[in-house]
Coordinates of C-alpha atoms in Angstrom, one line a residue:
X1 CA 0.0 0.0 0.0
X2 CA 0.9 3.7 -1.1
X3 CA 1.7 5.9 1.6
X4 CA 1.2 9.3 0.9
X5 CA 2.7 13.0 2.8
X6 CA 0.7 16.1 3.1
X7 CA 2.2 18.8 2.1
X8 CA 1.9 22.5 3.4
X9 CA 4.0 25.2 1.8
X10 CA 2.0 28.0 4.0
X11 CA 4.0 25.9 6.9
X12 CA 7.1 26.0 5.5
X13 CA 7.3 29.6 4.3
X14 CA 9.8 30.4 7.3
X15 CA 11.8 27.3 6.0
X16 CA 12.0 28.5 2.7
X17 CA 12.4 32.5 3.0
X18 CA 15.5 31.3 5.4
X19 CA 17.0 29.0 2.5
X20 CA 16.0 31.3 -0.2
X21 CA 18.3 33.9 1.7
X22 CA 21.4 31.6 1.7
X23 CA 21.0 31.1 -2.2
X24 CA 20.3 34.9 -2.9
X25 CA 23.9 35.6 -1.0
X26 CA 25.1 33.4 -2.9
X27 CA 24.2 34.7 -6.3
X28 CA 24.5 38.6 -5.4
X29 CA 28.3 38.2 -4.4
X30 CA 29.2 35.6 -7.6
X31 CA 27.3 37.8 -10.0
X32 CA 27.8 41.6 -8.5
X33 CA 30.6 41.1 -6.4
X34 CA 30.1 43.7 -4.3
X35 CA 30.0 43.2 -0.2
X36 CA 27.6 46.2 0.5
X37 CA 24.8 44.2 -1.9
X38 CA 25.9 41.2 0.0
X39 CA 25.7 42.5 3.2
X40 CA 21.9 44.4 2.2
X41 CA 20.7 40.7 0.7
X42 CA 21.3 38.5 3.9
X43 CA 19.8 41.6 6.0
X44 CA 16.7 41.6 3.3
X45 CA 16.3 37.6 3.9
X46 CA 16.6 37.6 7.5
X47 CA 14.2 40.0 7.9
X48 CA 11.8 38.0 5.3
X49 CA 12.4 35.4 7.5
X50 CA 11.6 36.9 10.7
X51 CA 8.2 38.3 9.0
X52 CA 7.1 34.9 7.5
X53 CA 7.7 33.3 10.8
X54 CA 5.4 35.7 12.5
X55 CA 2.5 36.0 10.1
X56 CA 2.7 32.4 9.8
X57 CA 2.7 31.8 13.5
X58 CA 0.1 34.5 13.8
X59 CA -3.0 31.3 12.8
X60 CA -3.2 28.0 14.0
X61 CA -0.7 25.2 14.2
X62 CA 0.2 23.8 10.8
X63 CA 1.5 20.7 9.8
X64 CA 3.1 18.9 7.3
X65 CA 5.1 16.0 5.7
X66 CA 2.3 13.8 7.9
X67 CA 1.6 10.4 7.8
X68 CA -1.6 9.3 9.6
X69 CA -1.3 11.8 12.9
X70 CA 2.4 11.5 12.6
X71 CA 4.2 15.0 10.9
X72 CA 7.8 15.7 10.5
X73 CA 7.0 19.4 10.6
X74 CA 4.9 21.2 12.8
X75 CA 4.7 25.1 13.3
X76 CA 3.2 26.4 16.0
X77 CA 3.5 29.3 18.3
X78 CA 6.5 27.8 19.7
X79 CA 8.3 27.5 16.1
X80 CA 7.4 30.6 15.1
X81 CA 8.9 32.2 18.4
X82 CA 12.2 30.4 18.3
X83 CA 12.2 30.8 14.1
X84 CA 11.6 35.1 14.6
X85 CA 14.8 34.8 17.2
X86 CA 16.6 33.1 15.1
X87 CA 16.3 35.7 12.1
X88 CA 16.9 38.5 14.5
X89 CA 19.7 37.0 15.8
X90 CA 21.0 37.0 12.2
X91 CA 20.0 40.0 12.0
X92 CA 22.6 41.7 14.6
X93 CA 25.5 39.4 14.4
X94 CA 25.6 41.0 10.7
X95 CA 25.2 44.9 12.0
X96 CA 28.1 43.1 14.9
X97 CA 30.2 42.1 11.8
X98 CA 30.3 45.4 10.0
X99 CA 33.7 46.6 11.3
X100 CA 35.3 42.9 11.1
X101 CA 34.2 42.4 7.3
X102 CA 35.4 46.0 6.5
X103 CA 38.6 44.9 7.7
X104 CA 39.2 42.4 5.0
X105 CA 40.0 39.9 6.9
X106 CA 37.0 38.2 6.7
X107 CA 35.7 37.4 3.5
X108 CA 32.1 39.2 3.0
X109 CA 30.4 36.6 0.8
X110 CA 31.2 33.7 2.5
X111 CA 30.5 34.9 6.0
X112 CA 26.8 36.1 4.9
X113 CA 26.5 32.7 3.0
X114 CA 27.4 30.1 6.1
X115 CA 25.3 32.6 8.5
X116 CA 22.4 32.2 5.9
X117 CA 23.1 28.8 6.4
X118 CA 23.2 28.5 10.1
X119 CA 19.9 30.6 10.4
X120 CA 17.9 27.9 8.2
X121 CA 18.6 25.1 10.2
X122 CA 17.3 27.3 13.4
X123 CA 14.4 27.9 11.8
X124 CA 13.8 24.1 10.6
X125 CA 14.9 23.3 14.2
X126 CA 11.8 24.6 16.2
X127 CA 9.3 22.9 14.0
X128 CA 10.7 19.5 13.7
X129 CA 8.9 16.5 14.6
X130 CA 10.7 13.7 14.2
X131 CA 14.3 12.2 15.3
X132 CA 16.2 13.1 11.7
X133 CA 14.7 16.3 11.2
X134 CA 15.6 17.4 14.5
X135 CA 19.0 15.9 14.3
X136 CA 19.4 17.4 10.6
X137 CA 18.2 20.5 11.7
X138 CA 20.9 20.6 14.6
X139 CA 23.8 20.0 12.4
X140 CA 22.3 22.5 9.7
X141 CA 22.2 25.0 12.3
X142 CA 26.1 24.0 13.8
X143 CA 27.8 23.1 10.5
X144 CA 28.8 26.4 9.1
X145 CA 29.6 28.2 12.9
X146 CA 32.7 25.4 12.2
X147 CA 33.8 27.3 9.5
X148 CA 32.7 30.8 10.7
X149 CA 34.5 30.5 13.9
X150 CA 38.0 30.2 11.9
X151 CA 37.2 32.0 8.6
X152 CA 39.2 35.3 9.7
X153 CA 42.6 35.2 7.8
X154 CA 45.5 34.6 9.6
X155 CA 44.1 34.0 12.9
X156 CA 45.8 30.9 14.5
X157 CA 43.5 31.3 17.7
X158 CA 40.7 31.2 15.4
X159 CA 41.9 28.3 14.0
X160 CA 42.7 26.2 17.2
X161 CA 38.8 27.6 18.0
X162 CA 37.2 26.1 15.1
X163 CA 39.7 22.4 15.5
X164 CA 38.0 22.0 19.0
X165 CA 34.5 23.2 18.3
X166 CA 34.4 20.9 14.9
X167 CA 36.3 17.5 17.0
X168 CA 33.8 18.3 19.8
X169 CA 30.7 18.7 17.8
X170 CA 31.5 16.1 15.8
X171 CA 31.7 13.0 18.9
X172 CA 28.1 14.7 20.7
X173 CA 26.3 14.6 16.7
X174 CA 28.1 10.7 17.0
X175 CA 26.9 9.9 20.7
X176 CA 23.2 11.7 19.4
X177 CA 23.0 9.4 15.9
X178 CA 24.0 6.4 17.7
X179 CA 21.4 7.3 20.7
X180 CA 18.4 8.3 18.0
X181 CA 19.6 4.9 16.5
X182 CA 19.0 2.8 19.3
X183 CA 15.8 4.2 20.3
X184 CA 14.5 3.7 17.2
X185 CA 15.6 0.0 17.3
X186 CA 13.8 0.0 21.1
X187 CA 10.4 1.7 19.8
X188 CA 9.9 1.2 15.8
X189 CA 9.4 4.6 15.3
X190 CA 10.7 7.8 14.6
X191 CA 8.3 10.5 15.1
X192 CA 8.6 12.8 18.6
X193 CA 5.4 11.9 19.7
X194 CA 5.1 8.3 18.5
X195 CA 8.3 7.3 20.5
X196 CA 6.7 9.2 23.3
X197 CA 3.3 7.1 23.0
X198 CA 5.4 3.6 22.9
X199 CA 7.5 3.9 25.4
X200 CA 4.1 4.9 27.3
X201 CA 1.9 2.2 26.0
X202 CA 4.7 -0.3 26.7
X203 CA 6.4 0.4 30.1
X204 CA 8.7 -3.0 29.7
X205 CA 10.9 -1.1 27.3
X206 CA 12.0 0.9 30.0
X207 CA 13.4 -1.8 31.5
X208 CA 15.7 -3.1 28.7
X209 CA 19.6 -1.9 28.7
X210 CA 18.9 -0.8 24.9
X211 CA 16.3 2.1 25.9
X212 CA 18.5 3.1 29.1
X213 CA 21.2 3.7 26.7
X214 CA 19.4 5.4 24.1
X215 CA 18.0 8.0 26.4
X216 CA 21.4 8.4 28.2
X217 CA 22.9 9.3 24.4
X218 CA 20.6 11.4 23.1
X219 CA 20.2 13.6 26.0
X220 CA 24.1 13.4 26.7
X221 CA 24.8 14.4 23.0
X222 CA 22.3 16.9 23.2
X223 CA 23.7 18.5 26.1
X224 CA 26.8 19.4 24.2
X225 CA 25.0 21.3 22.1
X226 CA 24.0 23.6 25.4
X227 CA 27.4 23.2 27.2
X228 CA 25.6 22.1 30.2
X229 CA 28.7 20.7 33.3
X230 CA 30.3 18.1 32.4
X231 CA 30.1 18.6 28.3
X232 CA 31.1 22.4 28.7
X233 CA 35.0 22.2 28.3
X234 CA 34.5 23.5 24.7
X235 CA 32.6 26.7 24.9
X236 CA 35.0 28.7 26.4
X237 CA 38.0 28.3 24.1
X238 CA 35.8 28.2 21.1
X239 CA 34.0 31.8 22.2
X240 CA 37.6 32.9 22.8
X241 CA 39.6 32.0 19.8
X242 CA 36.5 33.3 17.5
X243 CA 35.4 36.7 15.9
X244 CA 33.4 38.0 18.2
X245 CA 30.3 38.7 15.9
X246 CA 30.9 34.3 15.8
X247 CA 31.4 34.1 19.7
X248 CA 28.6 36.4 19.8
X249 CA 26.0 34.2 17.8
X250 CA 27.0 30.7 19.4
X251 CA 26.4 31.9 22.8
X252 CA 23.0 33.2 21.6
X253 CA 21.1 31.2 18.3
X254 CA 23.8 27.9 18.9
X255 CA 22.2 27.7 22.1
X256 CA 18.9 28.5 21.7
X257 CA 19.2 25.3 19.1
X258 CA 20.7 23.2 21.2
X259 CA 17.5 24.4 24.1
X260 CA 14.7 23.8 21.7
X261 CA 16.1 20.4 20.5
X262 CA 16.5 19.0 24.0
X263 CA 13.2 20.3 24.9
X264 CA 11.7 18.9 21.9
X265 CA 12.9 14.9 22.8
X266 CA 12.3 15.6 26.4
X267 CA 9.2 16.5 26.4
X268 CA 7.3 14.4 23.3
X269 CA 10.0 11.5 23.2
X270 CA 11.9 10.1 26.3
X271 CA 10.5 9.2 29.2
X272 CA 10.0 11.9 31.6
X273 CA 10.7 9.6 35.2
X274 CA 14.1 8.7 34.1
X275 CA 14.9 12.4 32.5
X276 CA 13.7 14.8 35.4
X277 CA 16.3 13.8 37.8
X278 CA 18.9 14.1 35.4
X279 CA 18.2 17.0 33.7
X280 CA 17.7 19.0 37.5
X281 CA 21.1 17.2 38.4
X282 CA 22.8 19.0 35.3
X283 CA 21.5 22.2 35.7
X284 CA 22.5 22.1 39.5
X285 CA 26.2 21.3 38.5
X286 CA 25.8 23.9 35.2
X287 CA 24.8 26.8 37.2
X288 CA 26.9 26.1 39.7
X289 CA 30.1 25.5 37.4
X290 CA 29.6 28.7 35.4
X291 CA 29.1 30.7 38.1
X292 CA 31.9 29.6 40.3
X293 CA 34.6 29.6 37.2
X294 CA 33.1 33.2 36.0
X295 CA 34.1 34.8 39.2
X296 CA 37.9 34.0 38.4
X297 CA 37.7 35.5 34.8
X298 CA 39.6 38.3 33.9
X299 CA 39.4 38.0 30.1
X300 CA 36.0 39.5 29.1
X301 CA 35.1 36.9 26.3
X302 CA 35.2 34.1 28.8
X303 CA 34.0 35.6 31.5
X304 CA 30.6 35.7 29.2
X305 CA 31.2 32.4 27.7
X306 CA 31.0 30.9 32.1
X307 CA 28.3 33.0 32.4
X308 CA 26.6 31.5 29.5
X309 CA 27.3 27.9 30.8
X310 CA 25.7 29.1 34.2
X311 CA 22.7 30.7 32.5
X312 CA 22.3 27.4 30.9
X313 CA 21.7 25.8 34.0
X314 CA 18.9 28.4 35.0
X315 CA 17.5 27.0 31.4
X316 CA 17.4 23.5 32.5
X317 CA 16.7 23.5 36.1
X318 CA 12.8 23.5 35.2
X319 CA 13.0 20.4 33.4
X320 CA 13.4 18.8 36.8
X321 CA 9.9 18.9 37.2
X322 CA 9.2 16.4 34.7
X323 CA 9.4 13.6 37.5
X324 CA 7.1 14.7 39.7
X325 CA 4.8 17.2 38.2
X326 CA 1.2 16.8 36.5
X327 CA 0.8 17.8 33.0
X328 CA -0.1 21.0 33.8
X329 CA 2.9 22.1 35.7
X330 CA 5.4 19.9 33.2
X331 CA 3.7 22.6 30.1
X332 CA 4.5 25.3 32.5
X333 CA 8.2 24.0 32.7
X334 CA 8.8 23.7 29.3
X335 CA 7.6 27.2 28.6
X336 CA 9.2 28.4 31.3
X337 CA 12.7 27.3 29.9
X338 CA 11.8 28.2 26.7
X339 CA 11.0 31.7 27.5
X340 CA 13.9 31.9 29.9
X341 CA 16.3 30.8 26.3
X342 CA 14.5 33.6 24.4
X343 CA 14.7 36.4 27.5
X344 CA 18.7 35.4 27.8
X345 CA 19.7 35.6 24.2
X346 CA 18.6 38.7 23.5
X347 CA 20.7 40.3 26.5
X348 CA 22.8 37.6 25.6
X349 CA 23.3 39.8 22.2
X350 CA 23.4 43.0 23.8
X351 CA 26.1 42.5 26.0
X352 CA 28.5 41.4 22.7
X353 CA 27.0 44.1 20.9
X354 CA 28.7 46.4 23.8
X355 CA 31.9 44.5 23.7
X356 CA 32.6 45.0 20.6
X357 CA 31.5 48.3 19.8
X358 CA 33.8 49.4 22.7
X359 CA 36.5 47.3 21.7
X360 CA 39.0 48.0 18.4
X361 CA 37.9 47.0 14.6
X362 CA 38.5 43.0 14.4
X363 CA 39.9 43.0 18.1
X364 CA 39.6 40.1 20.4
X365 CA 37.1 40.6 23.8
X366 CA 40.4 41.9 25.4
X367 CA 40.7 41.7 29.5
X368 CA 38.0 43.2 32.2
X369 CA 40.7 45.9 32.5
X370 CA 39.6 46.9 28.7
X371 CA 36.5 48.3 29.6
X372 CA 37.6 50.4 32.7
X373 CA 36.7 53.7 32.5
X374 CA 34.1 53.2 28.8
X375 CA 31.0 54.3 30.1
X376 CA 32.7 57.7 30.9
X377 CA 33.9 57.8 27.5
X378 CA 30.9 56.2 26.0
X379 CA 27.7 56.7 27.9
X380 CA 25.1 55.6 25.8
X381 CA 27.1 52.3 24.7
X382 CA 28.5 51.8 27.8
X383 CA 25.3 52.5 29.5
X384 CA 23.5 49.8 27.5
X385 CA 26.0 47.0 28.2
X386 CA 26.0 47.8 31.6
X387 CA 22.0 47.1 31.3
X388 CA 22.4 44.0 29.8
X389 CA 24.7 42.8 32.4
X390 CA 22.4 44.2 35.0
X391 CA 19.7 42.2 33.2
X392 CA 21.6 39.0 32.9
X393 CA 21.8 39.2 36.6
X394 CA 18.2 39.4 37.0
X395 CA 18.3 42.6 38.5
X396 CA 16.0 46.1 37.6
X397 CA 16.2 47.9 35.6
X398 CA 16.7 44.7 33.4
X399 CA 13.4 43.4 33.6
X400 CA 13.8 40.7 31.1
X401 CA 16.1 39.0 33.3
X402 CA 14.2 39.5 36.3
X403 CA 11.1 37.9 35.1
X404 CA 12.7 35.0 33.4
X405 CA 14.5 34.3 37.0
X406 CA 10.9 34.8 38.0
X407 CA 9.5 32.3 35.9
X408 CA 12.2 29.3 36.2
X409 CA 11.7 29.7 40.2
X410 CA 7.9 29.8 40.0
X411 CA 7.8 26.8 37.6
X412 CA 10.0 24.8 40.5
X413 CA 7.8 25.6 42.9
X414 CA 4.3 24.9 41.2
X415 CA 6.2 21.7 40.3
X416 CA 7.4 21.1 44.1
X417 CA 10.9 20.9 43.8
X418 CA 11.4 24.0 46.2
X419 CA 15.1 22.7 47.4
X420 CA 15.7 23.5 43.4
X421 CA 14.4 26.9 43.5
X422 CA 16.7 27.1 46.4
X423 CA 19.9 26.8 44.6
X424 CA 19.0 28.8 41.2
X425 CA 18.3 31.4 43.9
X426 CA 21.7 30.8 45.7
X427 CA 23.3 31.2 42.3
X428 CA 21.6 34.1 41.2
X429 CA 23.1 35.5 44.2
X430 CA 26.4 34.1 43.1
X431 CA 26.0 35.3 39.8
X432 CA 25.7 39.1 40.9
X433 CA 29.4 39.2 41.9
X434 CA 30.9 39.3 38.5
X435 CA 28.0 41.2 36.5
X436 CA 28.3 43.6 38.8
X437 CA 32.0 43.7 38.8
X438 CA 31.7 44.7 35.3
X439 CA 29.2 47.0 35.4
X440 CA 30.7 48.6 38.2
X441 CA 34.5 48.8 36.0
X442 CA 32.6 50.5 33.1
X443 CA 32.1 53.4 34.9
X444 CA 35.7 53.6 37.3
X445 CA 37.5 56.0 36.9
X446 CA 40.5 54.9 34.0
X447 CA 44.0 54.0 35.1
X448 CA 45.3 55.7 32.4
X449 CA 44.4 59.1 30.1
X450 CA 42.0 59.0 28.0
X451 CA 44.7 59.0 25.2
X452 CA 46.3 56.0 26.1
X453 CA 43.0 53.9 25.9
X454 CA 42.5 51.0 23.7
X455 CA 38.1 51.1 23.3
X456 CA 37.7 52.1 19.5
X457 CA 34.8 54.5 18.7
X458 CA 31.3 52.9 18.4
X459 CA 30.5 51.9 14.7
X460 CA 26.9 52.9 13.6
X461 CA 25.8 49.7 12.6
X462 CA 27.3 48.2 16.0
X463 CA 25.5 50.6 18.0
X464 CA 22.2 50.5 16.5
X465 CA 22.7 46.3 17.1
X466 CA 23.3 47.2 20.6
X467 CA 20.1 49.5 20.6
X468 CA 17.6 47.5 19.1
X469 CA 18.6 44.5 21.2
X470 CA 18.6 46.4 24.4
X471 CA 14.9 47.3 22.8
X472 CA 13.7 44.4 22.6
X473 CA 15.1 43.4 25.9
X474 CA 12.7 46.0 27.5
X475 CA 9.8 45.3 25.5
X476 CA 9.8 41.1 26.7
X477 CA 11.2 42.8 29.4
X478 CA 7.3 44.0 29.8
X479 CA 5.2 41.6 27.9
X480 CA 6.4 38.3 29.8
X481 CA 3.1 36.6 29.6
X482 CA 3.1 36.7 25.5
X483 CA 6.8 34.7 25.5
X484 CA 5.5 32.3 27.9
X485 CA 2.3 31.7 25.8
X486 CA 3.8 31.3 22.4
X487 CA 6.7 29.2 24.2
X488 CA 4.3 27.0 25.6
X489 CA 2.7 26.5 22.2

């Protein structure tokens, strides 16, 4: 018997805007060869793309690629959310690169290309439905950051950055195939939510070494992807050693990926008794890692590449309610971590954005002692960084970062796992040390003149990156409710 796939093209409008924009880079710099057009047609796309995500997510849930009640793609609220971040992301890693493609060290066409790239598996990625989409969608969205993180000429820390980002990446997509593999041997299917419903209908399988295994892969291959403790070691060398427009876009869309994927087989696919207590035993050790190695930073790139290993911790820690919440607390932890992702990568963005707009054309992140002094020199751009540290802390003004602290405690208590909320709470305490460190050193008074300093002067397209995503910071900042709605959809 013939089996035959619906097909929706409405659905897959993001999916295809996002591609379309890697092939239009493509052809503008081989035919007109000329990086300003280049530059203007991966802007145009991602913006395309951000707009077909929202009008598409705007109606009801559509499917497609189905067989039966099975689909490969679905886009929902929750699709169209991660796909809209993922474009805007795009979006100001671009107005970030300006000064480092200008420099010519960094060749224009190519960098748009692999970013146009990276950006359609991120959208592909929140829709996906089934094991290989998801896993395809992963590597579509990590494949060209390889590339990206050593493109810039000359660079041998860029290139030692890009050797242990592609041999890391490389074992987790291994350990994740060979986990997919075996549960697919364990179950018979492939599909999210038909895994889910077998190991369900058939609580034996649970029992088998085979299924144990699978999970344990797939979750541990996953969580390289997120650089939660102990599958962290690469993130901060790699954020070092790469542009930092590249460092800038895998501490923000690389791991909002890597989030929605382990969401995605958590919550329709493995069994949620035997995940819960791992997943809130990660996110202890990831918070608690990141914060505790932040504090002894003094090079400002890694300092933010720990804090983004703690912050993934805060991500996961409501996933530990899976064990012993009903349904209805278990949606509200998945949304909760979801909206938590979106409300971190966007300060996330900000804070790089004021890194490098106060740091030289093509320079590294520099040390703390860098930024001494750059709010006095710089107060808007200054002023804005220190807001997204502020807000990364989970402190007012930020208010983004307050409510999505807010949130991921709530969600641990409505789910009765109060000792939980206890320690994100101790580490948001602990996390207020070295965010404030910094915000405090951008406005101390400089050890040297003001002649002697090292901070370039802010580029326009790098400062109206740092505005808009200090914007749009605020405004989730005061519209929490709408993240956690289309999160939880």
């Amino acid at each position: 018997m013939s089996v035959v796939q619906s097909v929706d093209n409405v659905a897959l409008l993001p999916a295809y805007l996002a591609a379309g924009t890697a092939v239009l880079v493509l052809l503008v710099d081989l035919i007109l060869a000329r990086p300003a057009a280049t530059v203007a047609a991966a802007v145009t796309g991602a913006l395309a793309t951000a707009a077909g995500a929202a009008v598409v997510g705007s109606g009801p849930q559509r499917r497609t690629f189905c067989v039966g009640a099975d689909c490969s793609f679905v886009f929902g609220g929750r699709a169209a959310l991660v796909a809209a971040v993922v474009a805007l992301l795009t979006l100001g890693v671009l107005a970030l690169a300006g000064p480092l493609l200008r420099a010519g060290d960094t060749p224009v066409g190519e960098f748009c290309f692999l970013l146009a790239c990276s950006m359609t598996g991120g959208v592909v990625l929140g829709a996906a439905g089934d094991l290989i989409t998801l896993i395809v969608a992963v590597e579509t969205l990590t494949l060209p950051l390889y590339v990206l993180v050593g493109l810039r000429r000359g660079s041998l820390a860029g290139a030692e950055a890009a050797v242990t980002f592609f041999v890391v990446s490389v074992v987790a997509t291994t350990v994740t195939l060979l986990g997919a593999a075996l549960l697919y041997a364990a179950t018979g299917a492939l599909h999210l939510g038909r895994v889910g419903a077998t190991l369900a209908e058939r609580p034996d399988l649970l029992d088998l070494p085979l299924t144990t295994v699978a999970v344990a892969l797939v979750v541990a291959g996953l969580a390289f992807k997120v650089a939660a403790v102990p599958f962290h070691a690469w993130a901060p060398a790699t954020y070092d050693g790469a542009p930092l427009p590249v460092a800038a876009y895998l501490s923000t869309a690389s791991k909002l990926g890597g989030v929605v994927a382990l969401l995605a087989v958590v919550q329709q696919a493995l069994p949620a008794a035997v995940t819960g207590p791992v997943l809130a035993l990660l996110a202890v050790l990831t918070m608690t890692v990141g914060n505790l190695v932040a504090l002894r930073q003094r090079r400002t790139v890694r300092l933010l590449a720990w804090s983004s290993v703690a912050q993934a911790g805060y991500i996961l820690a409501p996933l530990g309610v899976l064990a012993l919440a009903d349904a209805e607390a278990r949606a509200g932890a998945y949304a909760a971590a979801v909206a938590y992702a979106v409300f971190f990568v966007l300060l996330e963005l900000a804070a790089f954005a004021g890194v490098v707009a106060l740091r030289p054309a093509g320079a590294d992140g520099g040390r703390l002692d860098d930024l001494r002094g750059a709010a006095r020199r710089h107060p808007w751009i200054g002023g804005a960084l220190a807001f997204a540290l502020v807000g990364l802390a989970g402190l007012p003004p930020g208010l983004a970062g307050l409510f999505a602290k807010v949130t991921v405690v709530r969600s641990l208590l409505v789910g009765e796992l109060g000792l939980l909320a206890v320690v994100v709470a101790l580490n948001a305490v602990l996390g207020l040390a070295y965010y404030l460190r910094v915000a405090a050193l951008l406005y101390a008074r400089p050890t040297v003149t003001v002649g002697e300093q090292t901070a370039g002067r802010p580029v326009g397209a790098v400062a109206a990156a740092l505005g808009v995503a200090t914007t749009l910071a605020v405004l989730v900042g005061f519209a929490p409710q709408l993240v956690l709605d289309l999160a939880g959809g």
